[in-house]
Short mmCIF file of N, CA and C in Angstrom, two decimals:
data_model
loop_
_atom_site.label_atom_id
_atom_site.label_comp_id
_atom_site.label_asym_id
_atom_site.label_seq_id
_atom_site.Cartn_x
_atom_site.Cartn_y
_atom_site.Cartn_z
N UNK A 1 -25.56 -3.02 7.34
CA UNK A 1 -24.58 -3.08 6.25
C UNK A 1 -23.25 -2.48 6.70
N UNK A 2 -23.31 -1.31 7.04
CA UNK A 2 -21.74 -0.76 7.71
C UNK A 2 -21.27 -1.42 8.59
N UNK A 3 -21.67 -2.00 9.61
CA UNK A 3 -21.17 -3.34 10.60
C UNK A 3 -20.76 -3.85 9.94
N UNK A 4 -21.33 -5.04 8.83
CA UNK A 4 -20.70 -5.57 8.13
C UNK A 4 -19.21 -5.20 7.31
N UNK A 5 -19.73 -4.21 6.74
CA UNK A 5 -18.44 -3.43 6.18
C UNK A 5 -17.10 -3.55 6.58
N UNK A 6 -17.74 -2.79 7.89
CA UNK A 6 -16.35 -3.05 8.92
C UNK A 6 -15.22 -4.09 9.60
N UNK A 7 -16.40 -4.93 9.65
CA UNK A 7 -15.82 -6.17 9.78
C UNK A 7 -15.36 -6.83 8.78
N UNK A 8 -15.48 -6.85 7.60
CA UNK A 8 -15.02 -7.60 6.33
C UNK A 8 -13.78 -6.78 5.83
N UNK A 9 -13.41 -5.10 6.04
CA UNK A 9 -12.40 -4.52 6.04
C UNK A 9 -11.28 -4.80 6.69
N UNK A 10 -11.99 -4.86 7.90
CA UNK A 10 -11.05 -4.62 8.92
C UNK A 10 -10.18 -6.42 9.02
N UNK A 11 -10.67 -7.47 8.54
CA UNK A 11 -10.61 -8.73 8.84
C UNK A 11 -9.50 -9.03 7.36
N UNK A 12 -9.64 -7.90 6.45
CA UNK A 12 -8.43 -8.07 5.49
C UNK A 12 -7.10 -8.29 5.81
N UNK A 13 -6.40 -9.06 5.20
CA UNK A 13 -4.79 -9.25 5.47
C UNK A 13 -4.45 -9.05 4.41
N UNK A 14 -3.39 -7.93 4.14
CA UNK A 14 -2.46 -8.11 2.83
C UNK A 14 -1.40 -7.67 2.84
N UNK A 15 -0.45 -8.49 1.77
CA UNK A 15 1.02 -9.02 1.35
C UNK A 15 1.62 -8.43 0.84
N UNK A 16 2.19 -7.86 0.82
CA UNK A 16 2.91 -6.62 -0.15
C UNK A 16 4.39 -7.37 -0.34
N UNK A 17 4.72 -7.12 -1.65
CA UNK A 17 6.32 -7.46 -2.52
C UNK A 17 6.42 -6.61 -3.40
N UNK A 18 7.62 -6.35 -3.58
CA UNK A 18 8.11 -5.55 -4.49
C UNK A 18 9.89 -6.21 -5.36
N UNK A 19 9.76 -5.07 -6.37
CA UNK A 19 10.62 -5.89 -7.35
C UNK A 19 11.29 -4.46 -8.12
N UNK A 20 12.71 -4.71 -8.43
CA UNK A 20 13.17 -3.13 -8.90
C UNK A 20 13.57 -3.42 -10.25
N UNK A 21 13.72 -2.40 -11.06
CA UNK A 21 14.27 -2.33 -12.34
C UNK A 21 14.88 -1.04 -12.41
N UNK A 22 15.52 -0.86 -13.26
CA UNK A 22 15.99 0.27 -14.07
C UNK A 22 15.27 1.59 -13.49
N UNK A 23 15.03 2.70 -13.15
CA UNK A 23 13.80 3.92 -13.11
C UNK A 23 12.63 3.74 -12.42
N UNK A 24 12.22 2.13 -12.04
CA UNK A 24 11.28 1.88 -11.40
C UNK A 24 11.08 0.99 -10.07
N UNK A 25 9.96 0.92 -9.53
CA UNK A 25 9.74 0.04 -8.29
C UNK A 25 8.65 -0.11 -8.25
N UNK A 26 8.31 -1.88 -8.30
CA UNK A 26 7.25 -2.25 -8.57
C UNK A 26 6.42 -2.68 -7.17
N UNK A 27 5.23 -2.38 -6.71
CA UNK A 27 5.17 -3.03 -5.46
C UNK A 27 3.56 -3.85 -5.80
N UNK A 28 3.36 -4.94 -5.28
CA UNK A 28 2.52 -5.67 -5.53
C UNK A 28 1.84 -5.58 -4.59
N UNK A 29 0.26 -6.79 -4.38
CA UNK A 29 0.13 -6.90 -3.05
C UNK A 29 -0.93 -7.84 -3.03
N UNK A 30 -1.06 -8.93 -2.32
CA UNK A 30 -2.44 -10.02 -2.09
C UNK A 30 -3.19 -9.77 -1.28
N UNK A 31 -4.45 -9.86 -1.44
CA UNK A 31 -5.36 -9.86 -0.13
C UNK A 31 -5.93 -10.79 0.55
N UNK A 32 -6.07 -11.50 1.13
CA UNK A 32 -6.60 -12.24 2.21
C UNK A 32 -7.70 -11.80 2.65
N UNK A 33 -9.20 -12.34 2.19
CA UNK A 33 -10.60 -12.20 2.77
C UNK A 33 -11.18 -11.15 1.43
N UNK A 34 -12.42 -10.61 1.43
CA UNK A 34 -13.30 -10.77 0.70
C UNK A 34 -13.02 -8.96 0.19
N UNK A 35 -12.43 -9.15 -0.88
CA UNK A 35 -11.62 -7.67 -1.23
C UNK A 35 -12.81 -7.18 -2.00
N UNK A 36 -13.96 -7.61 -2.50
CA UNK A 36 -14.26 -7.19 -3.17
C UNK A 36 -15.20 -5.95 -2.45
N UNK A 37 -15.52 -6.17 -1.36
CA UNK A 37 -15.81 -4.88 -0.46
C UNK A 37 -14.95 -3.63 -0.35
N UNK A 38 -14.01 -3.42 -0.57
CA UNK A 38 -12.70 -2.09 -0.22
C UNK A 38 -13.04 -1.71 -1.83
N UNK A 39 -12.99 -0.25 -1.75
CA UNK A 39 -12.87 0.92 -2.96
C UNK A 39 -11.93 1.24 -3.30
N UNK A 40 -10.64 0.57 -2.73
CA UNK A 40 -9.40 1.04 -2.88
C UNK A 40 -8.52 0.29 -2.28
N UNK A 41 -6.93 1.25 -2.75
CA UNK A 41 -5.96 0.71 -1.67
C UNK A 41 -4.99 1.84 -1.82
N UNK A 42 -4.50 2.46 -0.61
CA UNK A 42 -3.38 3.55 -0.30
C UNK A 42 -1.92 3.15 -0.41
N UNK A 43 -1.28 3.42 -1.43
CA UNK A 43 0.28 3.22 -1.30
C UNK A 43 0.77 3.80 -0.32
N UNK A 44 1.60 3.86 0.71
CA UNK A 44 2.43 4.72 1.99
C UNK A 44 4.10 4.30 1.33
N UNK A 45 4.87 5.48 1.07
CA UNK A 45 6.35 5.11 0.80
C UNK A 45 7.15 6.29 2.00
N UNK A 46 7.98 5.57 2.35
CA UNK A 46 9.04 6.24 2.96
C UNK A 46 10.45 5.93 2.84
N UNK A 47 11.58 6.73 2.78
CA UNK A 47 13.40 6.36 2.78
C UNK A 47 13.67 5.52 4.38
N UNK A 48 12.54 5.75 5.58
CA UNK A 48 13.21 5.04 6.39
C UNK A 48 12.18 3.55 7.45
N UNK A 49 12.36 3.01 7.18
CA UNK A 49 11.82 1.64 7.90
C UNK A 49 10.72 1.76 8.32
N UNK A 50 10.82 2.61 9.26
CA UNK A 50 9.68 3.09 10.63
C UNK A 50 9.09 4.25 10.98
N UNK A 51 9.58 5.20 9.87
CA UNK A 51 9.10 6.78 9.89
C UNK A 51 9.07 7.53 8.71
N UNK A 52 8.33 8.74 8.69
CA UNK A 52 8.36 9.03 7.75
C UNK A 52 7.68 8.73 6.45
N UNK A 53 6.67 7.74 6.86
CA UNK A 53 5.64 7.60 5.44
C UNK A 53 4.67 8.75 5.07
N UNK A 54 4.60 8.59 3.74
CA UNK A 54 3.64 9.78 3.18
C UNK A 54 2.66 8.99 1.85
N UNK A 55 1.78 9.54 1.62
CA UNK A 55 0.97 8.55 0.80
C UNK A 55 1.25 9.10 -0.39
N UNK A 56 1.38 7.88 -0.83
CA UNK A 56 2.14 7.73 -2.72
C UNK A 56 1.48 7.73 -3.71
N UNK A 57 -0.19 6.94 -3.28
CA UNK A 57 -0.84 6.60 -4.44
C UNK A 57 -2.28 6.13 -3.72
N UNK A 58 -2.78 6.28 -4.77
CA UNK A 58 -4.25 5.43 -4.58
C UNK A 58 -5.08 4.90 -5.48
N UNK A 59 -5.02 3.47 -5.52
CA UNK A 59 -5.36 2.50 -7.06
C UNK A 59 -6.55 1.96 -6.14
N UNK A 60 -7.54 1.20 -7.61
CA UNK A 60 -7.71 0.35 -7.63
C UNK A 60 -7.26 -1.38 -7.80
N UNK A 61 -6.18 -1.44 -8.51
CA UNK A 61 -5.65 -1.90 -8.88
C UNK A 61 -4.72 -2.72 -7.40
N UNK A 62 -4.07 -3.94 -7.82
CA UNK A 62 -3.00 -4.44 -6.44
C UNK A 62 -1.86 -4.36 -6.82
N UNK A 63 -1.05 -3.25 -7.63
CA UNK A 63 0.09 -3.20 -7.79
C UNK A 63 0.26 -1.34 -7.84
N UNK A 64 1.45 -1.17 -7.85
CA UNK A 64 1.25 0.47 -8.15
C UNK A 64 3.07 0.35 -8.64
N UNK A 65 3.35 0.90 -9.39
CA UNK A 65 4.86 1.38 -10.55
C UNK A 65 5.20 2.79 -10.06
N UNK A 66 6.17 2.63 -9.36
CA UNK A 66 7.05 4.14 -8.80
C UNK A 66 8.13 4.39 -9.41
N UNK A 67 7.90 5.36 -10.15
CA UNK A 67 8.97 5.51 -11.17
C UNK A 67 9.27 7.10 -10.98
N UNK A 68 8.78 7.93 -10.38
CA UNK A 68 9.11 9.15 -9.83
C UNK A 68 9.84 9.47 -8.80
N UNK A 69 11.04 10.50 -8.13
CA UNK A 69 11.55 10.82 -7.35
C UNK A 69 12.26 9.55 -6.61
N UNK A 70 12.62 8.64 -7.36
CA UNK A 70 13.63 7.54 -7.02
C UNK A 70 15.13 8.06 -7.20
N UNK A 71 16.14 8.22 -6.09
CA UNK A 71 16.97 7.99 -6.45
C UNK A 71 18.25 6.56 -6.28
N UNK A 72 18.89 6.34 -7.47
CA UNK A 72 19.61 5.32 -7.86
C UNK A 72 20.50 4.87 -6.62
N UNK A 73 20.29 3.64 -5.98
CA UNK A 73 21.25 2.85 -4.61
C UNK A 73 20.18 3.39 -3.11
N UNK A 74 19.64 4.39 -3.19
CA UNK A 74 18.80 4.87 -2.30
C UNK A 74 17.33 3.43 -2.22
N UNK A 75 17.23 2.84 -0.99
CA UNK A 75 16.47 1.85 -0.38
C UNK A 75 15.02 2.89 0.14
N UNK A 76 13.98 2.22 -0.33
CA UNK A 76 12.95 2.83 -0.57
C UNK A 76 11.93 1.26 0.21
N UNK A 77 11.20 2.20 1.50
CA UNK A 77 10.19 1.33 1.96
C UNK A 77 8.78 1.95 1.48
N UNK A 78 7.89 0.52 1.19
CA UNK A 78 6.39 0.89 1.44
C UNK A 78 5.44 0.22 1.43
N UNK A 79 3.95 0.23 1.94
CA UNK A 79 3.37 -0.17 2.87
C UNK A 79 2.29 0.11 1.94
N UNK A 80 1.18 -0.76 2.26
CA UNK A 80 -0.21 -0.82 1.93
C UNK A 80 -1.57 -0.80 2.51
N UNK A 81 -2.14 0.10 2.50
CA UNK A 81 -3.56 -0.32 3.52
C UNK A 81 -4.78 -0.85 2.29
N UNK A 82 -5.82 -1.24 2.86
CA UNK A 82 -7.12 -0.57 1.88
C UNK A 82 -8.02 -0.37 2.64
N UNK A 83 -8.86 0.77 1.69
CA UNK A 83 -9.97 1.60 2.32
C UNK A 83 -11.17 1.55 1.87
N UNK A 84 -12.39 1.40 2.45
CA UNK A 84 -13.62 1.87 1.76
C UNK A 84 -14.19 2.94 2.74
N UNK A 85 -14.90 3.58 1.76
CA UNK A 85 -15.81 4.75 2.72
C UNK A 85 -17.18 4.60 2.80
N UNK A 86 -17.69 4.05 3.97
CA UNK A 86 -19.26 3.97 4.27
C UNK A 86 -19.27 5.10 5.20
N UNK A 87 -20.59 5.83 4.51
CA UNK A 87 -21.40 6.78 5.29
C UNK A 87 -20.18 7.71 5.81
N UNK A 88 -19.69 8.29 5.01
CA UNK A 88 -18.96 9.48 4.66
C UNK A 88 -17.64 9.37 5.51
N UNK A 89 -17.55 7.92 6.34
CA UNK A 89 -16.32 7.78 6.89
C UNK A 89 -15.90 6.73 6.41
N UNK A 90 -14.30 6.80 6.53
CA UNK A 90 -13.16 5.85 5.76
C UNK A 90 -12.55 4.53 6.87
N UNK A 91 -12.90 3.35 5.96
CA UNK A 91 -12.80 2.39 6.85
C UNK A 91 -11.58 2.13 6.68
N UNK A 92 -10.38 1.25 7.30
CA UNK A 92 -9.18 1.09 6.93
C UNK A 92 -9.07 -0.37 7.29
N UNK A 93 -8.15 -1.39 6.61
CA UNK A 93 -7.66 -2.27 6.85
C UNK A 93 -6.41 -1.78 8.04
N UNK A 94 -6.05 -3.34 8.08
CA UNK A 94 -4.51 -2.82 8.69
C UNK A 94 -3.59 -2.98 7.41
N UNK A 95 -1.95 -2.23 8.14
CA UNK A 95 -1.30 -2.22 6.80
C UNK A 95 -0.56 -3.37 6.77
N UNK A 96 0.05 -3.37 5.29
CA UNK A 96 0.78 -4.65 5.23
C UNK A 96 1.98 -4.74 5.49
N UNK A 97 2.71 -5.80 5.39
CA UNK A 97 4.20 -5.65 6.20
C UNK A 97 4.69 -4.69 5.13
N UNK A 98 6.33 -4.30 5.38
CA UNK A 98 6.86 -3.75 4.98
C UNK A 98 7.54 -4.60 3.65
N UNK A 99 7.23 -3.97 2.32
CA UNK A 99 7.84 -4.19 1.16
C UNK A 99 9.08 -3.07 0.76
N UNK A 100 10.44 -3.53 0.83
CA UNK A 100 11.38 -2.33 0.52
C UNK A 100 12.56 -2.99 -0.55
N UNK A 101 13.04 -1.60 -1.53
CA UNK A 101 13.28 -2.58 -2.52
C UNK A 101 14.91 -1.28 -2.83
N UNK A 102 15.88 -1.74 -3.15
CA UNK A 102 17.03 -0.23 -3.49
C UNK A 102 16.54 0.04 -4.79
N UNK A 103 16.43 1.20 -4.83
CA UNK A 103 16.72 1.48 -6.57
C UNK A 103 17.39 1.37 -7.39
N UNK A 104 17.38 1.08 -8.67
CA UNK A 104 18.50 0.52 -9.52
C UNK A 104 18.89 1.88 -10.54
#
């Protein structure tokens, strides 16, 4: 079963978009292959492209609403993995491209 696991995690692809409003930033995300295996999914946000990510969130859900510590004209990147944990270790997808959106 954890072989399996792994391979059905790891074989995930997902899409991340995002969309801004007023106070918020919406980031979405599709998966590609059989999601219903992953326990989750890790938001990663950072202010710069390629550095500097820190983890934002952790849903079930394929969208997550950032409406905290935004500031207004400031360009905000972030990134998606998902995870399940078999046998007390955490499997990871890879992450998704980069979704970055300015704040409004």
């Amino acid at each position: 079963i954890a072989e399996e696991a792994v391979t059905k995690v790891e074989a995930l692809k997902l899409t991340a978009k995002s969309t801004a409003k007023k106070g918020s930033i919406t980031v979405k995300w599709t998966v590609k292959g059989d999601a219903s295996v992953v326990d989750g999914y890790q938001v990663w946000k950072s202010t710069k492209a390629n550095k500097g990510y820190k983890k934002a969130f952790t849903t079930k859900k394929t969208s997550y609403k950032n409406t905290k510590g935004l500031k207004k004209g400031k360009t905000y990147y972030y990134k998606v993995r998902a995870y399940k944990v078999v046998d007390g270790k955490t499997l990871y997808s890879d992450w998704s491209n980069k979704a970055y959106r300015k704040a409004k």
